[in-house]
mmCIF file of C-alpha atoms in Angstrom:
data_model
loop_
_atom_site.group_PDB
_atom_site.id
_atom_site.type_symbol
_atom_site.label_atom_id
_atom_site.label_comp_id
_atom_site.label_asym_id
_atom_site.label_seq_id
_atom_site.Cartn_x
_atom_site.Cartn_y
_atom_site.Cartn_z
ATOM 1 C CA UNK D 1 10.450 10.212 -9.777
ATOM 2 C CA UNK D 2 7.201 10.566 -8.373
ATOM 3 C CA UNK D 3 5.660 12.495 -6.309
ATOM 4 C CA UNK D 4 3.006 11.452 -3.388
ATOM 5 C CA UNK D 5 1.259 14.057 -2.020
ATOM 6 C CA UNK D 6 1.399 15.290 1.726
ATOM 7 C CA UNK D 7 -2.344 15.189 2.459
ATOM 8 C CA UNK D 8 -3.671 12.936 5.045
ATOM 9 C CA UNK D 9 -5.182 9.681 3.966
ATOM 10 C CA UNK D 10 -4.133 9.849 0.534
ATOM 11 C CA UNK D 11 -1.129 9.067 -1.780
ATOM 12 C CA UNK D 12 -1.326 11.059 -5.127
ATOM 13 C CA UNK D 13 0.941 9.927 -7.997
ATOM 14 C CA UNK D 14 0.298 12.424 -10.585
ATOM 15 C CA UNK D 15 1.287 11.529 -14.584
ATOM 16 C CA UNK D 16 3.600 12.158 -16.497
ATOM 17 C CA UNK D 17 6.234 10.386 -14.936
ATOM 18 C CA UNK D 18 9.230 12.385 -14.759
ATOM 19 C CA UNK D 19 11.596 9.198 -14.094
ATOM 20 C CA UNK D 20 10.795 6.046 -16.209
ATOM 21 C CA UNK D 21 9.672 2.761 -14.318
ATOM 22 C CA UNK D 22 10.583 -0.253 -15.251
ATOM 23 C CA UNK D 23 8.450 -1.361 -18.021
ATOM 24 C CA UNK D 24 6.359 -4.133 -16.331
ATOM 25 C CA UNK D 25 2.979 -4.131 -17.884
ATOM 26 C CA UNK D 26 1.777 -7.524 -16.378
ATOM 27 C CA UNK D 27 2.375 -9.818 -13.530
ATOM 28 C CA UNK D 28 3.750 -12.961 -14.768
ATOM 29 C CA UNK D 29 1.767 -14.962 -11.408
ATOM 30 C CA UNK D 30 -0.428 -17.852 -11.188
ATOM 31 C CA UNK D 31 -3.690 -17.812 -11.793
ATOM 32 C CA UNK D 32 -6.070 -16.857 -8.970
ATOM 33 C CA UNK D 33 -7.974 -19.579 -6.366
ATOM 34 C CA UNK D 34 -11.341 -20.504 -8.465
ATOM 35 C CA UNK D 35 -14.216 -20.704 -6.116
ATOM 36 C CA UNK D 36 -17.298 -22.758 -6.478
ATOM 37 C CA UNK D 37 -20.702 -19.818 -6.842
ATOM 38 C CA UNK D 38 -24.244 -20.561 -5.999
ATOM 39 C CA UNK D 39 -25.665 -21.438 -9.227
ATOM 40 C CA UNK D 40 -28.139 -18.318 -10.562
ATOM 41 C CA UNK D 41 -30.158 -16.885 -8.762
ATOM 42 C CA UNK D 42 -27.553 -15.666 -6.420
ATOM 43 C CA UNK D 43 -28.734 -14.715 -3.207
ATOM 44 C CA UNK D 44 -28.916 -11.856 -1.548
ATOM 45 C CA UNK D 45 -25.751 -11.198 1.006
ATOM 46 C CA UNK D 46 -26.489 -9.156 4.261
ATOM 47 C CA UNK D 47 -26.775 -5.154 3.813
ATOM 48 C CA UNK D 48 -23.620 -3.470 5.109
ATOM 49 C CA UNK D 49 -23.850 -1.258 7.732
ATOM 50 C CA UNK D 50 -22.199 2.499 6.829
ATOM 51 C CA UNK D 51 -18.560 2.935 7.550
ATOM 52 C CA UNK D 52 -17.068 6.340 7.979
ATOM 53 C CA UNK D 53 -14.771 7.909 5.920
ATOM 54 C CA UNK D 54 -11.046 7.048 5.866
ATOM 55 C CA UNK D 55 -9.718 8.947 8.690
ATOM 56 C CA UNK D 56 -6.656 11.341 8.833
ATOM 57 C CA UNK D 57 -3.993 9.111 9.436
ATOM 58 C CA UNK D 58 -0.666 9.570 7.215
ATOM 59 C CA UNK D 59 1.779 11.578 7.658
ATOM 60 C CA UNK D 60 3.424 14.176 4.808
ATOM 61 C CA UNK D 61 5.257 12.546 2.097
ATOM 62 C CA UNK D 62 8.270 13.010 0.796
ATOM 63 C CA UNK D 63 8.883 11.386 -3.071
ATOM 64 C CA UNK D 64 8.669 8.062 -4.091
ATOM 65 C CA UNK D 65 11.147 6.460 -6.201
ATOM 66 C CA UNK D 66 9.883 4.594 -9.125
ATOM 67 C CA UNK D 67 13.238 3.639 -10.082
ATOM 68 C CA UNK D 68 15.027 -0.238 -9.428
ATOM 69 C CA UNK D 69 17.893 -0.242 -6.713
ATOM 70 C CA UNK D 70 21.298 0.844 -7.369
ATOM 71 C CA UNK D 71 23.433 -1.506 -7.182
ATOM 72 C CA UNK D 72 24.633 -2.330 -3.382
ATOM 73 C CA UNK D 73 27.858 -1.138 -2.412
ATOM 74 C CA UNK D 74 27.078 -0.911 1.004
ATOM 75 C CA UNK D 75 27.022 -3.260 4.039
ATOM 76 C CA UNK D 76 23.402 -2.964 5.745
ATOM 77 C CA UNK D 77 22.396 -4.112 9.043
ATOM 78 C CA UNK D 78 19.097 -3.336 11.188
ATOM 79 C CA UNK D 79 19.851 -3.618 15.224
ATOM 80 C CA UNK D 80 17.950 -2.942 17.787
ATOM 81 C CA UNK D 81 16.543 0.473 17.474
ATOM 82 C CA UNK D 82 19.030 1.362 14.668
ATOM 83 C CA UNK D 83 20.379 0.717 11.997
ATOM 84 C CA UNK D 84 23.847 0.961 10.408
ATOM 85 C CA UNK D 85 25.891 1.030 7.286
ATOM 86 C CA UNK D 86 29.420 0.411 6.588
ATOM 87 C CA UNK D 87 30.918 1.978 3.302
ATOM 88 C CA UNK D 88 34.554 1.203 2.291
ATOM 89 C CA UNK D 89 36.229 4.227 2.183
ATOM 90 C CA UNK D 90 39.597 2.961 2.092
ATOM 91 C CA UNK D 91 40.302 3.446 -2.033
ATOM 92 C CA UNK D 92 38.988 7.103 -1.445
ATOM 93 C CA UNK D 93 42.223 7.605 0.838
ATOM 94 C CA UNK D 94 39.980 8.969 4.022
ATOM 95 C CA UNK D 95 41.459 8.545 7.382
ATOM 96 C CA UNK D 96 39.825 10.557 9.223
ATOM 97 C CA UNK D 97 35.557 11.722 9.494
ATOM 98 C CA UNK D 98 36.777 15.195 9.774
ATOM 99 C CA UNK D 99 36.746 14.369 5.790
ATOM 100 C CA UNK D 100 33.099 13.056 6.107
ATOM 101 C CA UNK D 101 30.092 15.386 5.734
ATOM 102 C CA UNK D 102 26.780 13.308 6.669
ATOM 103 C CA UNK D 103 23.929 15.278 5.997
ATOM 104 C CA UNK D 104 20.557 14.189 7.336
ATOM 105 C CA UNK D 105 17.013 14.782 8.465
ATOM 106 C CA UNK D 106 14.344 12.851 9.378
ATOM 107 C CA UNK D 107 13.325 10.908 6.067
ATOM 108 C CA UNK D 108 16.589 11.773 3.589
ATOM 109 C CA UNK D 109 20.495 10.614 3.826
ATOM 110 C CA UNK D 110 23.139 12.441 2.097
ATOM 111 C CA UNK D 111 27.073 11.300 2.813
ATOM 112 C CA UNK D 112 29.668 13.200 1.303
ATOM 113 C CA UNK D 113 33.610 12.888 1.715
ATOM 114 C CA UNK D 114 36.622 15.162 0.614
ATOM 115 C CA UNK D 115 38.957 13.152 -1.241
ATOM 116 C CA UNK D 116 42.525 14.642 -2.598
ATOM 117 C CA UNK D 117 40.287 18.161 -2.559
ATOM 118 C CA UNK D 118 37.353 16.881 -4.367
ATOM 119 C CA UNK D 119 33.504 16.679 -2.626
ATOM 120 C CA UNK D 120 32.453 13.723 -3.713
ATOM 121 C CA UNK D 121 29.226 11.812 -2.670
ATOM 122 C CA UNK D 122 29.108 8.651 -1.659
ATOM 123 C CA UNK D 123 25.544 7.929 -1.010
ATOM 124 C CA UNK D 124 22.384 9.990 -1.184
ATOM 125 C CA UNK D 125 19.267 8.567 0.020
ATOM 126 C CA UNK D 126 16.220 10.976 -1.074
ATOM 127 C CA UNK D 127 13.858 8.831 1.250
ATOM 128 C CA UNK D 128 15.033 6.289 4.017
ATOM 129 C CA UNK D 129 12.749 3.366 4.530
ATOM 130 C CA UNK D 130 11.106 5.139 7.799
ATOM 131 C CA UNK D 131 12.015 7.589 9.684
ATOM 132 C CA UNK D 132 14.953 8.196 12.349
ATOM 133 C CA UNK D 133 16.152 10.622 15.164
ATOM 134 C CA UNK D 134 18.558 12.711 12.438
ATOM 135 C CA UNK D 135 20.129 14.710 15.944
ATOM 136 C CA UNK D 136 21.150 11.131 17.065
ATOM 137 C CA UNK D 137 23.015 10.446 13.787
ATOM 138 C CA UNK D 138 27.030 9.275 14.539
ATOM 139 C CA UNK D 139 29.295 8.205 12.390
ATOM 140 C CA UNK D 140 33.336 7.382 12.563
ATOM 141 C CA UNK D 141 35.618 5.238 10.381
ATOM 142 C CA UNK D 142 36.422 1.823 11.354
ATOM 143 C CA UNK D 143 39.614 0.560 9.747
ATOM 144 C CA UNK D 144 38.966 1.026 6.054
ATOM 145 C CA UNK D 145 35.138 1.486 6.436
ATOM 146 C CA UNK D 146 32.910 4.728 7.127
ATOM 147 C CA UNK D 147 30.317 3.639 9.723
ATOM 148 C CA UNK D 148 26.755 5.584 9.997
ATOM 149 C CA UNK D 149 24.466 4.699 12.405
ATOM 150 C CA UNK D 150 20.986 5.919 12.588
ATOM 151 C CA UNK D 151 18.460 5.314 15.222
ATOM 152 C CA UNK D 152 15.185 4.395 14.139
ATOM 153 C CA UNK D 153 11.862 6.312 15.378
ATOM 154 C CA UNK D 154 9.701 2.639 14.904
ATOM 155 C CA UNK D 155 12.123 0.558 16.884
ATOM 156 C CA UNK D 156 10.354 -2.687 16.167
ATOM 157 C CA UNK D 157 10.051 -1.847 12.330
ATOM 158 C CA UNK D 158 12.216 -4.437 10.741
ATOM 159 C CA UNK D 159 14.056 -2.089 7.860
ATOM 160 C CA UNK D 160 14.858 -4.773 4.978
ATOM 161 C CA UNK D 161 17.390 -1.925 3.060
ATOM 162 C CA UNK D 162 18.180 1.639 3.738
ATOM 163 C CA UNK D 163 15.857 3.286 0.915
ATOM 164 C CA UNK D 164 12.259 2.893 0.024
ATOM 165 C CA UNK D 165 12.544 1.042 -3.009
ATOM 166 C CA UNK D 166 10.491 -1.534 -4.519
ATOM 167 C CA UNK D 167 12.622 -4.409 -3.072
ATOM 168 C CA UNK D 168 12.839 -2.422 0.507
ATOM 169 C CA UNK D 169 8.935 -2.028 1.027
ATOM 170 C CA UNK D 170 7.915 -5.568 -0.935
ATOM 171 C CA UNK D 171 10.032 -7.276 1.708
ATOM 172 C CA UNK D 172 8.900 -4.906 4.640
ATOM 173 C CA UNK D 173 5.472 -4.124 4.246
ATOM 174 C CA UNK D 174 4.372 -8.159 5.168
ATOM 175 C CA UNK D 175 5.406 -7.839 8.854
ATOM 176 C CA UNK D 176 3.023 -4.636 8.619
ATOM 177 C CA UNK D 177 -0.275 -6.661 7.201
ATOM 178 C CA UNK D 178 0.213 -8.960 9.272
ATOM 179 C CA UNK D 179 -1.319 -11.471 6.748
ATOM 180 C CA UNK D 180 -4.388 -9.227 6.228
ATOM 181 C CA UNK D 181 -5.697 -8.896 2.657
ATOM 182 C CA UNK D 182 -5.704 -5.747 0.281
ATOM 183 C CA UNK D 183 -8.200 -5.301 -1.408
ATOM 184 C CA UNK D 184 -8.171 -2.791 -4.681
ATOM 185 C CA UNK D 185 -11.023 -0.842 -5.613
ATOM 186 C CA UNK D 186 -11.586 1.982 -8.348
ATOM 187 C CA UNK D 187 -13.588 2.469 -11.698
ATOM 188 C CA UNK D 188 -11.519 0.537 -13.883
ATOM 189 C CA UNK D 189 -11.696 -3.196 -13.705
ATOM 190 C CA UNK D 190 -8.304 -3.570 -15.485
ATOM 191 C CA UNK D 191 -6.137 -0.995 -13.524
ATOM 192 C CA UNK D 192 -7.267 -2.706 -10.267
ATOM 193 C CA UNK D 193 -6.087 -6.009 -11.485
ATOM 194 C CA UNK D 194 -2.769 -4.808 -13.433
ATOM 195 C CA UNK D 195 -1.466 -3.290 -10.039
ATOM 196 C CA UNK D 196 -2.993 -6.106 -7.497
ATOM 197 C CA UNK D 197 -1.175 -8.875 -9.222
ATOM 198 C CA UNK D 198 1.895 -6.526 -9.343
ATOM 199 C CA UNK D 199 1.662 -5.986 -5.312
ATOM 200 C CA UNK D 200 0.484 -9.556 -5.159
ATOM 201 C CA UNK D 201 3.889 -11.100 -7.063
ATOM 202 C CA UNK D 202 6.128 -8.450 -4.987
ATOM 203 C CA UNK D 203 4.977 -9.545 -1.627
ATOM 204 C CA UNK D 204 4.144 -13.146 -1.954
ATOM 205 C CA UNK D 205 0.464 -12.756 -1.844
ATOM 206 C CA UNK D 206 -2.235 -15.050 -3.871
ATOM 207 C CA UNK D 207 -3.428 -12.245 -6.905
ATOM 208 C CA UNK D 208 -7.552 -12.850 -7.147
ATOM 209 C CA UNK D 209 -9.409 -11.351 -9.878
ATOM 210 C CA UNK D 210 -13.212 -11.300 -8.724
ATOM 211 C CA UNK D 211 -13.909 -10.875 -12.788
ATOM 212 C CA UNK D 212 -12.028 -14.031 -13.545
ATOM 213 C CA UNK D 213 -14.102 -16.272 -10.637
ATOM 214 C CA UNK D 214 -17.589 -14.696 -11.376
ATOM 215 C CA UNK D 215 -16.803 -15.255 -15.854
ATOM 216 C CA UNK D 216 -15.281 -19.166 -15.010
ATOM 217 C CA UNK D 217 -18.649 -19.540 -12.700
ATOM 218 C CA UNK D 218 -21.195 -18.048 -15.132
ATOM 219 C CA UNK D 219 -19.624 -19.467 -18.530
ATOM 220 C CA UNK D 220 -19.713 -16.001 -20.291
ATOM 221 C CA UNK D 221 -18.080 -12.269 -19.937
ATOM 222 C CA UNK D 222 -19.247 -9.293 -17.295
ATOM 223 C CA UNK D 223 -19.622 -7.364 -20.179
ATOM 224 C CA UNK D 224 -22.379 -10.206 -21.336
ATOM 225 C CA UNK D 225 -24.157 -10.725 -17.997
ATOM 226 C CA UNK D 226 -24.148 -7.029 -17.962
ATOM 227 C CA UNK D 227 -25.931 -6.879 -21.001
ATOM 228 C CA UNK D 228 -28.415 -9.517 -19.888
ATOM 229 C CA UNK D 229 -29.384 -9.169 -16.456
ATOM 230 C CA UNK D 230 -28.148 -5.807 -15.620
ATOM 231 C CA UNK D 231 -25.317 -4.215 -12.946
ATOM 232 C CA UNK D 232 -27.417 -4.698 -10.168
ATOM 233 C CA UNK D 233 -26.982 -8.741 -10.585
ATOM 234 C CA UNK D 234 -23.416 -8.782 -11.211
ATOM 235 C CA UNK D 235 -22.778 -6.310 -8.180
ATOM 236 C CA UNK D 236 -24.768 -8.760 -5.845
ATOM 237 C CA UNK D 237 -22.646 -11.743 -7.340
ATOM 238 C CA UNK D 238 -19.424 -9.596 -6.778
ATOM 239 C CA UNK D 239 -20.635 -9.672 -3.295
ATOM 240 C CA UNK D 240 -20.956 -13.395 -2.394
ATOM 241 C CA UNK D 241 -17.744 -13.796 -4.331
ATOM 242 C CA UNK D 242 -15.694 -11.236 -1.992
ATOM 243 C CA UNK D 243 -18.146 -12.873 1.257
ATOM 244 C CA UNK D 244 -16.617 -16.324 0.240
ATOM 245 C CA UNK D 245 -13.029 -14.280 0.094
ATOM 246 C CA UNK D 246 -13.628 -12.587 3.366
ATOM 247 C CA UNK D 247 -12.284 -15.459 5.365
ATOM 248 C CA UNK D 248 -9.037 -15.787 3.435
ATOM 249 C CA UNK D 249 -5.799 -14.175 4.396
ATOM 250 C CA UNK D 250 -2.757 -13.216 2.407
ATOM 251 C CA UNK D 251 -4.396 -12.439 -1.089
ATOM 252 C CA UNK D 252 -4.467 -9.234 -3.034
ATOM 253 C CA UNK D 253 -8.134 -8.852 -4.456
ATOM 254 C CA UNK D 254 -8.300 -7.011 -7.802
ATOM 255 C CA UNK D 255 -12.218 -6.352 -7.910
ATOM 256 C CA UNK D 256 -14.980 -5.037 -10.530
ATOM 257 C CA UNK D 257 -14.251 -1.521 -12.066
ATOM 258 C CA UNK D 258 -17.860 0.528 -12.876
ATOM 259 C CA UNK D 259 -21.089 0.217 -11.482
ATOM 260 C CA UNK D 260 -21.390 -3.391 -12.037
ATOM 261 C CA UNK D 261 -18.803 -3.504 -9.197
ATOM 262 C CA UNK D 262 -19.867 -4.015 -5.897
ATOM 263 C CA UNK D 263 -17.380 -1.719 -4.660
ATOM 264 C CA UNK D 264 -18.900 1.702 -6.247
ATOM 265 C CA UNK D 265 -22.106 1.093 -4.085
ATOM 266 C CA UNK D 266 -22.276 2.118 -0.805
ATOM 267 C CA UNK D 267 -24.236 -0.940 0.946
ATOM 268 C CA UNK D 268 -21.859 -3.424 -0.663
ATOM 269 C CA UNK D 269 -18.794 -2.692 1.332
ATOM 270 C CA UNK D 270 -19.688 -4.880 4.312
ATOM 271 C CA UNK D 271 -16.832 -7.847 3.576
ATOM 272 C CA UNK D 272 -14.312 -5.216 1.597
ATOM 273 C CA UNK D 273 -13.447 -3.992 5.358
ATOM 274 C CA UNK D 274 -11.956 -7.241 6.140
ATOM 275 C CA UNK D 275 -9.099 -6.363 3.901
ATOM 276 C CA UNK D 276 -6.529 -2.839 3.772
ATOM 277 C CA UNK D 277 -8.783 -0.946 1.056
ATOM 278 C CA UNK D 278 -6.899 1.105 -1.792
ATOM 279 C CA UNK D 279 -9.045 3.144 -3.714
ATOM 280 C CA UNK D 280 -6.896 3.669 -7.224
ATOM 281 C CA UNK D 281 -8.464 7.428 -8.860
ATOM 282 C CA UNK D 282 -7.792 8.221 -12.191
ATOM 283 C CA UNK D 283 -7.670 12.255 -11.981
ATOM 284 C CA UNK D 284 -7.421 15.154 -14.452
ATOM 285 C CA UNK D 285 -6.501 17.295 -12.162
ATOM 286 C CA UNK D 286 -3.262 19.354 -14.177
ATOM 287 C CA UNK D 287 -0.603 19.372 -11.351
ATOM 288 C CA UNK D 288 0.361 17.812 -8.266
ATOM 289 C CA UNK D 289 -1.578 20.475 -6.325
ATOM 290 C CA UNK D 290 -5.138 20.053 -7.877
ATOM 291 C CA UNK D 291 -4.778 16.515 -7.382
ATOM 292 C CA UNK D 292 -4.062 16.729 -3.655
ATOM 293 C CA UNK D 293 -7.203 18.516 -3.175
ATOM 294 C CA UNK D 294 -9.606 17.038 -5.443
ATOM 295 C CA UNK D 295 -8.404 13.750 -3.415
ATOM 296 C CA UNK D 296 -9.037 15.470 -0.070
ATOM 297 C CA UNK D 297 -12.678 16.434 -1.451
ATOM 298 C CA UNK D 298 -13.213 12.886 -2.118
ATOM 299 C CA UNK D 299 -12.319 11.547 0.867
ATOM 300 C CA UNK D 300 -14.035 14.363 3.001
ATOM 301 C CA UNK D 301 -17.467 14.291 1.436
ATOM 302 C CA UNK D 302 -17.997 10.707 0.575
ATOM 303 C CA UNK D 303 -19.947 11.355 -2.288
ATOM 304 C CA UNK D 304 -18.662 8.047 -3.603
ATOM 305 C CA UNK D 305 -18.812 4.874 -2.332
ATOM 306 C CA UNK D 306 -14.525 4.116 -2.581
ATOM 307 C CA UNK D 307 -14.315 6.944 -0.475
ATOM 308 C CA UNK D 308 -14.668 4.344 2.205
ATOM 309 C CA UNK D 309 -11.563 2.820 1.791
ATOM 310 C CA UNK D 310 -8.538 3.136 3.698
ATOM 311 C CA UNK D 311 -6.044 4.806 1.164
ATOM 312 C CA UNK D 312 -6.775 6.568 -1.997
ATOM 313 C CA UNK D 313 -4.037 6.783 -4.768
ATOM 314 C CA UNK D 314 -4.840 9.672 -7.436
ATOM 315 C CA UNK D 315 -3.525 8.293 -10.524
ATOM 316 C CA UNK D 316 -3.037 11.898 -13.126
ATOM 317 C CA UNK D 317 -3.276 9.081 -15.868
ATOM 318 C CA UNK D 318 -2.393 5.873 -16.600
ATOM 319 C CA UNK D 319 -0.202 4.178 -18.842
ATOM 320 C CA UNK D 320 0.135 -0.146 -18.033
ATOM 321 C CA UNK D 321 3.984 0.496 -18.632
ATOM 322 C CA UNK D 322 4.246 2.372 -14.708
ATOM 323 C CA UNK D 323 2.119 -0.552 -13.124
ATOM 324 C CA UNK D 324 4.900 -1.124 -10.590
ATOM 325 C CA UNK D 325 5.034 2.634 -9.991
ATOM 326 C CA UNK D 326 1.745 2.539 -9.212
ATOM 327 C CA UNK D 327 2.090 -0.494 -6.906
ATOM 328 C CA UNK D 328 4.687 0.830 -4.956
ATOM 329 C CA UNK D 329 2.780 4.042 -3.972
ATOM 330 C CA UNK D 330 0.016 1.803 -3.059
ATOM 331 C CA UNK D 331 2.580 -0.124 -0.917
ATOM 332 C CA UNK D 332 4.057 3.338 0.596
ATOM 333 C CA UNK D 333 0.542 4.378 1.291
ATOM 334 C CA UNK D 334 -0.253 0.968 3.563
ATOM 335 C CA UNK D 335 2.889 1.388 5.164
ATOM 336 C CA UNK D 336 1.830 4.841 6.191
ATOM 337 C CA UNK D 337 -1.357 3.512 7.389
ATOM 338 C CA UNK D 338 -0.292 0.890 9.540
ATOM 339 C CA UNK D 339 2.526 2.755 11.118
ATOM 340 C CA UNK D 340 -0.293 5.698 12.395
ATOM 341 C CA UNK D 341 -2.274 3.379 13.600
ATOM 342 C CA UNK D 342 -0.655 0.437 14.954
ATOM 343 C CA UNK D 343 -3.879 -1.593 16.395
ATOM 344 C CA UNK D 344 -5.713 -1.404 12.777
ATOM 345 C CA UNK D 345 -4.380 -4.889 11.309
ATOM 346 C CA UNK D 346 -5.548 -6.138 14.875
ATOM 347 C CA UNK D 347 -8.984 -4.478 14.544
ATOM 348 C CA UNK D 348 -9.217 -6.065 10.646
ATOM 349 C CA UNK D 349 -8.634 -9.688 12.441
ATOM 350 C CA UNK D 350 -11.232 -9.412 14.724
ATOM 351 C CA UNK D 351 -13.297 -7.600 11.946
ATOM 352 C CA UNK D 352 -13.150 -11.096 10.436
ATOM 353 C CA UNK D 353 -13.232 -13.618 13.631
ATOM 354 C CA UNK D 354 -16.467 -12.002 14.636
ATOM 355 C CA UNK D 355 -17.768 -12.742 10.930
ATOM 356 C CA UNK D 356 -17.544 -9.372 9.074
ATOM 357 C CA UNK D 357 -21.109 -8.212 10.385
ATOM 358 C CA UNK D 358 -21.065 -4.422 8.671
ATOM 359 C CA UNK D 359 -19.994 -3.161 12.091
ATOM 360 C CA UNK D 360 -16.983 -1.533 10.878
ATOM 361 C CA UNK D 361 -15.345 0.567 12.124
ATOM 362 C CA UNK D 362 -17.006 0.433 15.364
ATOM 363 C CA UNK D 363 -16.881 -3.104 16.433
ATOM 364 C CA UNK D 364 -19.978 -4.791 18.313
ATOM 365 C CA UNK D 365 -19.713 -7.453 21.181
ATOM 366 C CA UNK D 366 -19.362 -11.012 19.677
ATOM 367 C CA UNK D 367 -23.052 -11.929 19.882
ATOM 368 C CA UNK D 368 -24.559 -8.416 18.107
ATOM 369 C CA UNK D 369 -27.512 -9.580 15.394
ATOM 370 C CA UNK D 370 -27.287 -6.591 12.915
ATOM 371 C CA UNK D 371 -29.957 -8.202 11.118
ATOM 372 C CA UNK D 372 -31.749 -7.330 14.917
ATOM 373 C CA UNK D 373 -33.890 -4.261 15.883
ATOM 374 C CA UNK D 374 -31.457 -3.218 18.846
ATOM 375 C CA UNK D 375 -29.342 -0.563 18.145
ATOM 376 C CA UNK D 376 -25.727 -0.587 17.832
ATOM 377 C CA UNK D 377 -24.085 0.462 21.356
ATOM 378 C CA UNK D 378 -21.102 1.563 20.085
ATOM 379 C CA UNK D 379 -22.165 4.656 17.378
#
């Protein structure tokens, strides 16, 4: 199981793992769209213009399940404004819901049933996929099958399954981006791309590795160009690489780890805020706790440059064998987002149709030059 901290703007997932993921250390998914780079020198791309911090925007969590489904022995079906399962009860010998206890709250399901004097349980759902009215819970039996219904607090969120699994949110979350990009960001070049081709083969996105199209344009390794022309040239070619990207929807971006990435520098985030930003933090912070608040400091004093992104995910370690772990959190985090604030895919799309001036978050008329000497009207 792990845990996800209830902090605003931030999903921790400390290590170690006291419930083993499935052991998935790489996406088995095509390889990423190649673009065609400007041959050296690149050229300079615009200077961003400075976004505020991530603001306050998801609610407390409860825990995140790392684990794979059970398996379904349930009927499932999502109405309009509720949803509702049928369980056969009929082998169990209940007759009556006076023999059904249905426990719930807002985020958690737990059915029960007396059977020939025994309590036994029949499901128990530690977190739904959303949350519902719990006072508005019924049930009954119908024939041989227990009937729950729940009524949903989103009405129009489409709930794939009854949990939030790994199958529940990969098959959910889509209607939420709204074909928007993610875009993962972080110090280590390989974490970001383990866990964006893991969210990009769970939700049918295109994976892109921004190492992989800058290495197949330049003939040799970052590590090399590092070497030879220093991080300030492979930051500004990160940069026309995620410009050229900026336009294109449905991808997961996996981008440079370090200060060769363009993401660690502050005036290079200009054409990340097309996409849903996750910033993934490796923390030693020692419990759960520490690495709520070190996470809140993060976000609060932008000292760093990811602390511009829209979700940060404090990793208390990393180990390549909880990749999907760390996905899903990532995926629970964005699902967060985009229920509080329902108009931010919206505000990403015209982000982009207006060209993805460094105006973000506060948007400028169509027309605004920010290469101009007017100031911005909307500060």
């Amino acid at each position: 199981m792990i845990k996800a901290a209830p902090m605003p703007a931030c999903s921790s997932i400390p290590l170690p793992f006291t419930t083993k993921a499935s052991p998935h250390q790489r996406s088995r998914v095509s390889g990423p769209r190649r673009l065609r780079l400007p041959a050296s020198p690149f050229r300079q791309p615009r200077s961003a213009f400075a976004a505020s911090p991530p603001a306050s925007r998801l609610r407390p969590r409860a825990s995140v399940s790392a684990s794979a489904a059970p398996s379904k022995d349930y009927e499932f079906t999502d109405g309009n404004g509720e949803v509702e399962l049928r369980l056969d009860v009929q082998k169990l010998g209940i007759e009556s819901s006076k023999d059904v206890f249905v426990d719930v709250d807002d985020t958690s399901l737990l059915i029960r049933a007396k059977s020939d004097g025994t309590l036994r349980t029949l499901m128990n759902v530690l977190t739904l996929f959303d949350r519902i009215k719990s006072s508005e819970t019924i049930w009954f039996i119908d024939e041989d099958q227990l009937v729950v219904i729940l009524k949903k607090v989103e009405q129009e969120l489409k709930w794939p399954d009854i949990d939030e699994s790994w199958e529940s949110l990969t098959a959910g979350i889509t209607q939420l981006l709204t074909g928007i990009s993610v875009h993962i960001v972080g110090d280590s070049t390989d974490i970001n791309e383990a866990v964006a081709k893991e969210i990009a083969e769970g939700i049918g996105y295109l994976p892109v590795c921004t190492s992989e199209l800058l290495e197949n344009a330049t003939e040799k390794s970052i590590d090399t160009w590092v070497a030879s022309d220093g991080e300030d040239s492979v930051a500004d070619a990160e940069s026309i690489v995620l410009e050229s990207l900026s336009s294109h929807v449905r991808t997961v971006v996996a981008t440079l780890g370090g200060k060769q990435g363009a993401a660690s520098r502050f005036d290079r985030w200009q054409y990340l805020h097309s996409g849903f930003t996750v910033w993934l933090s490796v923390s030693d912070a020692s419990d759960e706790a520490a690495a709520r608040e070190e996470a809140r400091r993060s976000v609060s004093s932008g000292s760093v440059a990811y602390a511009k992104a829209d979700v940060v995910v404090k990793l208390g370690g990393w180990d390549p064998e909880y990749t999907r772990a760390v996905a899903q959190g990532c995926l629970v985090a964005l699902k967060q987002l985009t229920l509080a604030d329902k108009k931010l895919a919206g505000k990403k799309s015209l982000y982009i149709r207006l060209g993805c001036r460094g105006d973000w978050p506060n948007i400028e008329p169509p027309g605004w030059d920010p290469d101009s000497d007017a100031p911005p009207t909307n500060v």
